Coordinates of C-alpha atoms and ligand atoms in Angstrom, one line a residue:
X7 CA 14.5 -9.2 12.5
X8 CA 17.0 -7.5 10.3
X9 CA 17.6 -9.1 7.2
X10 CA 21.2 -9.9 7.9
X11 CA 20.4 -12.0 11.0
X12 CA 17.6 -13.7 8.7
X13 CA 19.5 -14.6 6.2
X14 CA 22.1 -16.2 8.8
X15 CA 19.4 -17.8 10.7
X16 CA 18.3 -19.7 7.2
X17 CA 22.1 -20.4 6.4
X18 CA 22.3 -22.2 10.2
X19 CA 19.3 -23.8 10.2
X20 CA 20.2 -25.4 6.8
X21 CA 17.1 -23.7 4.5
X22 CA 18.9 -25.0 1.0
X23 CA 17.0 -22.8 -1.7
X24 CA 16.6 -19.1 -0.3
X25 CA 14.7 -16.7 -2.9
X26 CA 15.6 -13.3 -2.6
X27 CA 13.1 -10.4 -3.8
X28 CA 14.5 -7.6 -4.7
X29 CA 15.3 -4.4 -7.4
X30 CA 19.0 -4.2 -6.0
X31 CA 20.9 -7.3 -7.2
X32 CA 23.8 -5.4 -6.8
X33 CA 23.5 -4.2 -3.0
X34 CA 22.3 -7.7 -2.4
X35 CA 25.3 -9.7 -3.8
X36 CA 27.0 -7.1 -1.7
X37 CA 25.2 -7.7 1.4
X38 CA 25.2 -11.6 1.1
X39 CA 29.3 -11.2 0.4
X40 CA 29.7 -9.1 3.5
X41 CA 28.2 -11.6 5.3
X42 CA 30.1 -14.6 3.9
X43 CA 33.3 -12.8 4.4
X44 CA 32.7 -12.3 7.9
X45 CA 31.7 -15.7 8.9
X46 CA 34.4 -16.8 6.4
X47 CA 32.7 -20.2 6.2
X48 CA 31.1 -19.8 2.8
X49 CA 32.7 -19.4 -0.5
X50 CA 30.4 -17.5 -2.9
X51 CA 29.9 -18.3 -6.7
X52 CA 27.9 -15.9 -8.5
X53 CA 26.0 -16.8 -11.6
X54 CA 24.1 -14.7 -14.8
X55 CA 22.6 -15.5 -17.7
X56 CA 25.0 -13.5 -20.0
X57 CA 28.3 -14.1 -18.1
X58 CA 27.9 -17.5 -16.5
X59 CA 29.8 -17.8 -13.4
X60 CA 31.9 -14.8 -13.0
X61 CA 33.4 -14.2 -9.8
X62 CA 35.6 -17.1 -9.0
X63 CA 38.6 -17.1 -11.0
X64 CA 38.8 -20.9 -11.4
X65 CA 35.4 -21.0 -12.8
X66 CA 34.8 -18.5 -15.0
X67 CA 32.2 -18.1 -18.1
X68 CA 30.7 -21.6 -17.0
X69 CA 27.5 -22.3 -18.2
X70 CA 26.8 -18.9 -19.9
X71 CA 23.3 -18.8 -21.2
X72 CA 22.3 -22.1 -19.8
X73 CA 20.7 -22.1 -16.5
X74 CA 20.6 -25.7 -16.4
X75 CA 23.9 -25.9 -16.7
X76 CA 24.4 -23.8 -13.6
X77 CA 22.5 -26.2 -11.9
X78 CA 24.8 -29.1 -13.1
X79 CA 27.7 -27.2 -12.4
X80 CA 26.1 -27.0 -8.5
X81 CA 26.0 -31.0 -8.7
X82 CA 29.5 -31.4 -10.1
X83 CA 31.9 -29.3 -8.0
X84 CA 34.0 -31.5 -6.1
X85 CA 34.6 -29.6 -3.2
X86 CA 33.1 -30.5 0.5
X87 CA 33.7 -27.0 1.5
X88 CA 30.0 -24.7 1.9
X89 CA 29.3 -22.6 -0.8
X90 CA 26.6 -19.9 -1.7
X91 CA 25.3 -19.9 -4.8
X92 CA 24.0 -16.9 -5.9
X93 CA 21.7 -17.3 -8.9
X94 CA 20.3 -13.8 -10.8
X95 CA 17.0 -13.2 -12.3
X96 CA 16.5 -16.9 -11.7
X97 CA 12.9 -16.5 -11.4
X98 CA 12.8 -16.3 -15.3
X99 CA 13.8 -19.9 -15.9
X100 CA 12.2 -21.6 -12.4
X101 CA 8.9 -22.7 -14.1
X102 CA 10.8 -24.8 -16.6
X103 CA 10.2 -28.7 -15.7
X104 CA 13.8 -29.3 -15.9
X105 CA 14.8 -26.7 -13.7
X106 CA 12.4 -27.5 -11.1
X107 CA 13.5 -31.1 -11.2
X108 CA 17.0 -30.2 -11.0
X109 CA 16.7 -28.3 -8.5
X110 CA 14.8 -31.1 -6.1
X111 CA 17.6 -33.4 -7.0
X112 CA 20.0 -31.1 -6.2
X113 CA 18.9 -31.0 -2.0
X114 CA 20.7 -33.9 -1.4
X115 CA 23.9 -32.6 -2.3
X116 CA 23.5 -29.2 -1.0
X117 CA 22.7 -30.7 2.0
X118 CA 26.1 -33.1 2.0
X119 CA 28.4 -30.0 1.4
X120 CA 26.3 -27.6 3.4
X121 CA 25.8 -25.2 0.5
X122 CA 22.9 -22.6 -0.1
X123 CA 21.4 -21.5 -3.6
X124 CA 20.3 -17.8 -3.1
X125 CA 17.9 -16.9 -6.1
X126 CA 17.8 -13.3 -6.7
X127 CA 14.5 -12.5 -8.1
X128 CA 12.3 -8.9 -9.0
X129 CA 9.4 -10.8 -8.4
X130 CA 8.0 -13.9 -7.1
X131 CA 7.3 -16.4 -9.7
X132 CA 7.8 -20.1 -7.4
X133 CA 6.0 -22.9 -9.0
X134 CA 4.1 -24.9 -6.7
X135 CA 6.3 -27.7 -7.3
X136 CA 8.7 -25.8 -5.5
X137 CA 6.8 -24.3 -2.7
X138 CA 8.0 -26.7 0.1
X139 CA 11.5 -26.3 -0.9
X140 CA 12.0 -22.9 -1.2
X141 CA 12.2 -20.3 1.2
X142 CA 11.1 -16.6 0.4
X143 CA 12.7 -13.5 1.9
X144 CA 12.4 -10.0 1.1
X145 CA 15.7 -7.9 1.1
X146 CA 14.6 -4.4 2.4
X147 CA 14.7 -1.2 1.0
X148 CA 17.7 0.7 2.6
X149 CA 16.6 2.2 6.1
X150 CA 17.0 5.4 7.4
X151 CA 21.1 4.7 8.3
X152 CA 21.8 3.5 5.0
X153 CA 20.1 6.0 3.3
X154 CA 21.8 8.8 5.3
X155 CA 25.4 7.3 4.6
X156 CA 24.8 6.9 1.3
X157 CA 24.0 10.7 0.9
X158 CA 26.6 11.8 2.9
X159 CA 29.1 9.9 0.3
X160 CA 27.7 11.3 -2.4
X161 CA 27.7 14.6 -0.9
X162 CA 31.4 14.4 0.3
X163 CA 32.1 13.0 -3.5
X164 CA 30.6 15.8 -5.0
X165 CA 32.2 18.3 -2.4
X166 CA 28.8 19.8 -1.6
X167 CA 27.5 20.7 2.2
X168 CA 24.2 18.9 2.8
X169 CA 24.4 19.2 6.8
X170 CA 21.2 22.1 6.4
X171 CA 18.8 19.8 4.7
X172 CA 20.3 16.3 5.3
X173 CA 17.6 14.9 7.5
X174 CA 14.9 16.1 5.2
X175 CA 16.6 14.4 2.4
X176 CA 16.8 11.1 4.5
X177 CA 13.2 10.9 5.3
X178 CA 12.2 12.0 1.5
X179 CA 14.2 9.4 -0.2
X180 CA 12.7 6.5 2.3
X181 CA 11.2 3.8 0.0
X182 CA 13.7 4.5 -2.7
X183 CA 16.6 2.1 -3.7
X184 CA 20.3 3.3 -3.5
X185 CA 20.7 3.2 -7.0
X186 CA 17.1 5.3 -7.4
X187 CA 18.9 7.9 -5.0
X188 CA 22.3 8.0 -6.9
X189 CA 20.2 8.9 -9.9
X190 CA 17.9 11.1 -8.6
X191 CA 20.5 13.2 -7.0
X192 CA 22.5 13.3 -10.1
X193 CA 19.0 14.5 -11.6
X194 CA 19.0 17.3 -9.5
X195 CA 22.7 18.2 -9.8
X196 CA 22.3 18.2 -14.0
X197 CA 18.8 20.0 -14.0
X198 CA 18.9 24.0 -13.3
X199 CA 17.0 23.7 -10.4
X200 CA 18.2 24.6 -6.9
X201 CA 19.2 22.0 -4.6
X202 CA 16.4 24.0 -2.2
X203 CA 14.0 22.8 -4.6
X204 CA 15.0 19.1 -4.1
X205 CA 12.1 17.9 -2.1
X206 CA 9.8 19.3 -4.9
X207 CA 11.6 16.9 -7.3
X208 CA 11.7 13.8 -4.9
X209 CA 7.8 14.2 -4.8
X210 CA 7.6 14.5 -8.5
X211 CA 9.6 11.0 -8.9
X212 CA 7.5 9.4 -6.5
X213 CA 4.4 10.7 -8.2
X214 CA 5.2 9.0 -11.8
X215 CA 6.2 6.2 -10.2
X216 CA 2.9 5.5 -8.9
X217 CA 1.5 6.7 -12.3
X218 CA 3.7 4.1 -13.9
X219 CA 1.4 1.4 -12.4
X220 CA -2.0 0.9 -12.7
X221 CA -3.2 -0.4 -9.2
X222 CA -2.9 2.9 -7.7
X223 CA -3.9 6.1 -8.3
X224 CA -3.2 9.5 -7.2
X225 CA -6.3 11.2 -6.4
X226 CA -6.3 15.2 -6.2
X227 CA -8.9 16.3 -3.5
X228 CA -10.1 19.5 -3.0
X229 CA -12.6 18.2 -0.4
X230 CA -12.7 19.6 3.2
X231 CA -13.4 18.6 6.9
X232 CA -15.9 21.4 6.8
X233 CA -17.8 19.7 3.6
X234 CA -19.0 17.0 5.9
X235 CA -22.1 17.3 8.1
X236 CA -22.1 15.5 10.6
X237 CA -19.6 12.8 11.6
X238 CA -18.5 14.8 14.9
X239 CA -16.6 12.0 16.3
X240 CA -14.6 11.1 13.1
X241 CA -13.9 14.6 12.7
X242 CA -12.8 15.2 16.1
X243 CA -10.6 12.1 15.7
X244 CA -8.9 13.1 12.7
X245 CA -8.6 16.9 13.8
X246 CA -6.8 15.9 16.5
X247 CA -4.4 13.7 14.4
X248 CA -3.5 16.6 12.2
X249 CA 0.0 16.9 12.5
X250 CA 1.1 13.4 13.5
X251 CA 2.8 12.6 10.9
X252 CA 5.0 15.6 11.7
X253 CA 8.7 15.2 12.9
X254 CA 7.6 17.2 15.9
X255 CA 5.0 14.3 16.9
X256 CA 8.0 12.1 15.9
X257 CA 10.0 13.8 18.5
X258 CA 7.0 13.8 21.2
X259 CA 7.1 10.0 20.8
X260 CA 3.6 9.5 19.3
X261 CA 3.3 6.6 16.9
X262 CA 2.2 7.3 13.5
X263 CA -1.8 6.3 13.2
X264 CA -2.3 3.6 11.3
X265 CA -6.0 3.9 9.6
X266 CA -9.5 3.7 10.1
X267 CA -12.3 1.3 8.7
X268 CA -15.2 3.4 7.6
X269 CA -18.1 1.0 7.5
X270 CA -22.1 1.9 7.0
X271 CA -24.5 1.9 3.8
X272 CA -23.8 3.9 0.6
X273 CA -24.1 7.0 0.4
X274 CA -23.4 7.9 4.0
X275 CA -19.9 9.9 3.2
X276 CA -17.3 7.5 3.5
X277 CA -15.5 8.3 0.3
X278 CA -16.0 11.8 1.3
X279 CA -14.1 11.6 4.3
X280 CA -11.0 9.6 3.1
X281 CA -10.8 12.5 0.5
X282 CA -11.5 15.3 3.4
X283 CA -8.5 13.8 5.3
X284 CA -6.1 14.0 2.5
X285 CA -6.8 17.7 2.6
X286 CA -7.1 18.3 6.0
X287 CA -4.0 16.5 7.0
X288 CA -1.9 17.9 3.6
X289 CA -0.9 14.8 2.7
X290 CA -1.0 12.9 -0.7
X291 CA -4.2 10.5 -1.3
X292 CA -3.6 7.1 -2.9
X293 CA -6.7 5.2 -4.1
X294 CA -6.4 1.3 -4.4
X295 CA -8.3 -0.6 -7.0
X296 CA -8.6 -3.9 -5.0
X297 CA -10.2 -5.3 -7.8
X298 CA -7.0 -4.6 -9.6
X299 CA -5.0 -6.6 -7.3
X300 CA -6.7 -10.2 -8.6
X301 CA -5.0 -10.6 -11.9
X302 CA -5.6 -13.4 -13.8
X303 CA -2.5 -15.8 -13.3
X304 CA -1.8 -17.7 -9.9
X305 CA 1.3 -16.0 -8.5
X306 CA 0.2 -12.5 -10.1
X307 CA -2.0 -11.5 -8.0
X308 CA 0.7 -11.9 -4.7
X309 CA 3.1 -9.7 -6.8
X310 CA 0.8 -6.8 -7.6
X311 CA 0.0 -6.6 -3.5
X312 CA 3.6 -6.7 -2.8
X313 CA 4.4 -4.1 -5.4
X314 CA 1.2 -1.9 -4.2
X315 CA 2.8 -2.4 -0.7
X316 CA 6.1 -1.1 -2.0
X317 CA 4.6 2.0 -3.6
X318 CA 2.6 3.3 -0.8
X319 CA 5.6 3.1 1.3
X320 CA 7.5 4.9 -1.2
X321 CA 5.0 7.7 -1.2
X322 CA 4.8 7.9 2.7
X323 CA 3.4 9.7 4.3
X324 CA 0.3 9.4 2.3
X325 CA -2.9 7.9 2.7
X326 CA -4.2 4.9 1.1
X327 CA -7.9 4.8 0.3
X328 CA -8.9 1.5 -0.2
X329 CA -12.1 1.8 -1.5
X330 CA -14.9 -1.2 -0.9
X331 CA -12.6 -3.6 0.9
X332 CA -16.0 -5.5 1.6
X333 CA -16.3 -6.1 -2.5
X334 CA -12.7 -7.9 -2.4
X335 CA -12.6 -10.1 0.8
X336 CA -15.7 -11.6 1.9
X337 CA -16.2 -14.4 4.7
X338 CA -17.1 -17.0 2.3
X339 CA -13.9 -16.8 0.0
X340 CA -14.6 -19.1 -2.2
X341 CA -12.2 -21.9 -2.9
X342 CA -11.8 -21.7 -6.6
X343 CA -9.3 -19.4 -6.9
X344 CA -6.5 -21.6 -5.4
X345 CA -6.4 -19.5 -1.9
X346 CA -5.4 -16.7 -3.6
X347 CA -8.0 -14.3 -2.0
X348 CA -7.0 -16.0 1.3
X349 CA -3.3 -15.6 0.8
X350 CA -3.8 -11.3 -0.7
X351 CA -5.8 -11.2 2.2
X352 CA -3.6 -12.8 4.9
X353 CA -0.9 -10.1 3.5
X354 CA -2.8 -7.5 4.0
X355 CA -3.7 -8.5 7.5
X356 CA 0.2 -9.0 8.1
X357 CA 0.5 -5.5 6.7
X358 CA -1.9 -3.8 8.7
X359 CA -0.6 -5.2 11.9
X360 CA 3.3 -4.6 11.5
X361 CA 3.5 -1.7 9.0
X362 CA 5.9 0.8 10.4
X363 CA 5.6 3.2 7.6
X364 CA 3.9 6.5 7.6
X365 CA 1.0 5.1 5.3
X366 CA -2.7 5.9 6.9
X367 CA -4.9 3.6 5.8
X368 CA -8.8 4.5 5.2
X369 CA -10.8 1.2 4.3
X370 CA -14.3 1.8 3.0
X371 CA -17.1 -0.9 3.2
X372 CA -20.7 -0.9 2.8
X373 CA -21.6 -4.6 3.6
X374 CA -19.3 -5.0 6.6
X375 CA -21.5 -7.9 7.8
X376 CA -19.7 -9.8 5.1
X377 CA -16.2 -8.9 6.2
X378 CA -14.1 -11.5 7.2
X379 CA -13.4 -11.5 11.2
X380 CA -9.9 -11.0 11.1
X381 CA -10.4 -7.5 9.4
X382 CA -12.1 -6.2 12.2
X383 CA -10.0 -7.6 14.9
X384 CA -8.4 -4.8 17.1
X385 CA -4.9 -3.7 16.3
X386 CA -5.6 -3.9 12.0
X387 CA -7.2 -0.3 12.2
X388 CA -7.1 2.3 15.0
X389 CA -10.9 2.8 14.7
X390 CA -13.9 1.2 12.9
X391 CA -16.0 3.6 12.5
X392 CA -19.7 3.4 11.9
X393 CA -21.7 6.2 9.2
X394 CA -24.9 5.9 10.5
X395 CA -27.8 7.5 8.8
X396 CA -27.8 11.2 9.6
X397 CA -30.1 12.4 12.5
X398 CA -31.9 15.6 12.2
X399 CA -29.4 18.0 12.9
X400 CA -26.8 16.0 10.9
X401 CA -29.4 16.2 7.7
X402 CA -30.0 20.2 8.7
X403 CA -26.1 20.5 8.4
X404 CA -25.9 18.6 5.0
X405 CA -28.7 20.3 3.4
X406 CA -26.7 23.7 4.5
X407 CA -23.8 22.3 3.1
X408 CA -24.8 21.8 0.1
X409 CA -27.2 24.7 -0.7
X410 CA -24.2 26.5 0.1
X411 CA -22.4 25.3 -2.5
X412 CA -25.1 25.9 -5.1
X413 CA -26.6 29.0 -3.5
X414 CA -23.8 30.9 -1.6
X415 CA -25.9 34.2 -1.3
X416 CA -29.3 32.9 -0.8
X417 CA -29.3 29.8 0.9
X418 CA -30.7 31.1 4.0
X419 CA -34.1 31.6 1.8
X420 CA -34.5 27.4 2.2
X421 CA -36.6 25.7 4.9
X422 CA -33.9 24.0 5.8
X423 CA -35.5 22.4 9.1
X424 CA -38.8 21.6 7.3
X425 CA -36.6 19.8 4.6
X426 CA -34.4 17.8 7.3
X427 CA -37.6 16.7 8.8
X428 CA -38.9 14.9 5.8
X429 CA -35.8 13.1 5.4
X430 CA -35.9 10.6 7.6
X431 CA -33.8 7.6 6.4
X432 CA -32.5 9.9 3.8
X433 CA -28.3 9.2 3.2
X434 CA -26.0 12.4 3.1
X435 CA -25.9 11.5 -0.8
X436 CA -29.8 11.3 -1.1
X437 CA -30.0 14.5 -0.1
X438 CA -27.7 16.2 -2.5
X439 CA -29.1 14.0 -5.2
X440 CA -32.9 15.6 -4.1
X441 CA -31.2 19.1 -4.3
X442 CA -29.9 18.6 -7.5
X443 CA -33.1 16.9 -9.2
X444 CA -35.0 20.3 -7.9
X445 CA -32.9 22.3 -9.7
X446 CA -33.3 20.4 -12.7
X447 CA -36.8 20.4 -12.7
X448 CA -36.9 24.1 -11.5
X449 CA -34.2 25.1 -14.2
X450 CA -36.5 23.6 -17.1
X451 CA -39.3 26.0 -16.1
X452 CA -36.9 28.9 -15.9
X453 CA -37.0 29.7 -12.9
X454 CA -35.0 29.3 -9.4
X455 CA -35.6 26.1 -7.1
X456 CA -37.6 26.5 -4.2
X457 CA -38.1 24.5 -0.8
X458 CA -41.5 23.4 -2.4
X459 CA -39.3 21.6 -5.7
X460 CA -37.2 20.3 -3.1
X461 CA -39.9 19.0 -1.0
X462 CA -41.6 17.4 -4.0
X463 CA -38.7 15.6 -5.0
X464 CA -38.3 13.8 -1.4
X465 CA -42.0 12.8 -1.4
X466 CA -41.1 10.8 -4.7
X467 CA -38.1 9.1 -3.4
X468 CA -37.5 6.0 -1.9
X469 CA -34.5 6.2 -0.1
X470 CA -31.8 2.9 -0.3
X471 CA -31.9 2.3 3.4
X472 CA -35.0 0.7 3.1
X473 CA -33.8 -2.1 1.3
X474 CA -30.6 -2.5 3.7
X475 CA -32.5 -2.1 6.8
X476 CA -30.9 -5.3 8.3
X477 CA -27.4 -4.6 7.9
X478 CA -28.4 -0.9 9.8
X479 CA -29.9 -2.4 12.4
X480 CA -26.9 -4.6 13.0
X481 CA -24.4 -1.9 12.3
X482 CA -26.3 0.1 15.0
X483 CA -26.2 -2.4 17.7
X484 CA -22.4 -2.7 17.3
X485 CA -21.7 0.6 17.8
X486 CA -24.1 0.9 20.9
X487 CA -22.6 -2.2 22.0
X488 CA -19.0 -0.4 21.6
X489 CA -17.9 -3.0 19.0
X490 CA -17.2 -0.2 16.5
X491 CA -17.6 3.6 17.2
X492 CA -20.5 6.2 15.7
X493 CA -18.8 8.4 13.3
Ligands
ADP516 P1 -20.1 6.4 0.3 O1 -18.4 6.3 -0.1 O2 -20.3 6.4 1.8 O3 -21.0 5.6 -0.4 P2 -19.8 9.3 -0.6 O4 -19.2 9.6 0.1 O5 -19.7 8.8 -2.0 O6 -20.8 8.1 0.1 O7 -21.1 10.1 -1.0 C1 -21.3 10.4 -1.9 C2 -21.7 11.9 -2.0 O8 -22.9 12.6 -0.9 C3 -20.5 12.9 -1.2 O9 -19.6 13.2 -2.3 C4 -21.5 14.2 -1.1 O10 -21.5 15.1 -1.9 C5 -22.5 14.1 -0.6 N1 -22.7 13.4 1.2 C6 -22.6 12.1 1.8 N2 -22.7 12.2 2.9 C7 -22.4 13.7 3.3 C8 -22.1 14.3 4.7 N3 -22.4 13.6 5.6 N4 -21.9 15.4 4.5 C9 -22.3 16.3 3.5 N5 -22.3 16.0 2.1 C10 -22.2 14.3 2.1

């Protein structure tokens, strides 16, 4: 639903305290005042900590530096007409017990005069005692039309002709607030760089935004799809979607791919695939450390999740790599974290199924059996791929890839078929490890390494898969029954 419609619905259905999250209070205040002006029903009273009430001539400077006073003012107003009290930064004061109590007590008088409190906050800080009384809403960042209108306005003020790159700019600025767009344009104009360079400048700004946080990390990947041995279904699927984030694909009517879940035991190439997709599609890779979402203080994790989603949408089109998602979410989520894990999971699930932005999710998991069933349900990911242990053919190509890397001229001298035969039950990572181990052994003896050196290492090696047979069997049977797909 559009934000304006949603607000109107909340006002008419008597949601008395509405908590809106935004970093754009000016735009929000403007939007709310537009709604009230159009409806002509409400008068609006705005308050902030420094100026007190400021936009109603009869009550200027009331309750300066006095948040409790701001609420008492609401209680004492005689007039019976419906009003909206727009309180800025109130999340800073809302955890105070006198504020909590006063807000609860205000309920009756708000109801009587059909008035509402709108709290404008930059983060979620709702005390548990008020959860039932407050309706939470997010003020969306400017949409395509709004960005376009703002850019047109800016360029006409600057008397510049922007027709040539307007469309590209609108897309590049998706995820920015209006204020940030204004600052960004000003920066470009004041710098020596040409307007043609603007798209690069915007992507640098996006990178800086990400770097300011510790939840997401820009990942520079050099791995290509050709570096992956086997996994032909996965590679084929990805190759077919190479240009699916382009304007041409959008014009063609193709919805942007949403994401994949890659499952399988450790070392089968899940991380390698995430990195290679980014290279192959030519879009940036952001790595999410799920553990960092779960911060110590109650409420903070939700806030971090929200800002992670926002940041990744700002960087779209991009790949969001959620590494080891199974470590954060398990079926048996304990109840001793006051439901935080479940709330985070449900906001992730909602985002996965409703997201319209061009953020392609690559989630990886070793232990899929412990993952909550909701994550595996249709509609969350485009596909769930099972990265099985490589078969003979696949092992051969993994040997070839790694030997070619270290011995680009002489790799043909190694008996790859022989080695592939010996490595039943080895993962890709273990094959690579065997080669490296053999190199160390031979290097120590001051000679080049041979097929024999690798085979000695292989014979001494106990592959991880021997300890994880149960999950491999289950995954194989799921993939055979079509529940998930062989990669
Ligand atoms: P996972 O994320 O599944 O635990 P990784 O992708 O981290 O496994 O694998 C570790 C390393 O092992 C990779 O960087 C790569 O060098 C090697 N490797 C694993 N699978 C393959 C494969 N299918 N083809 C080529 N190399 C592989």
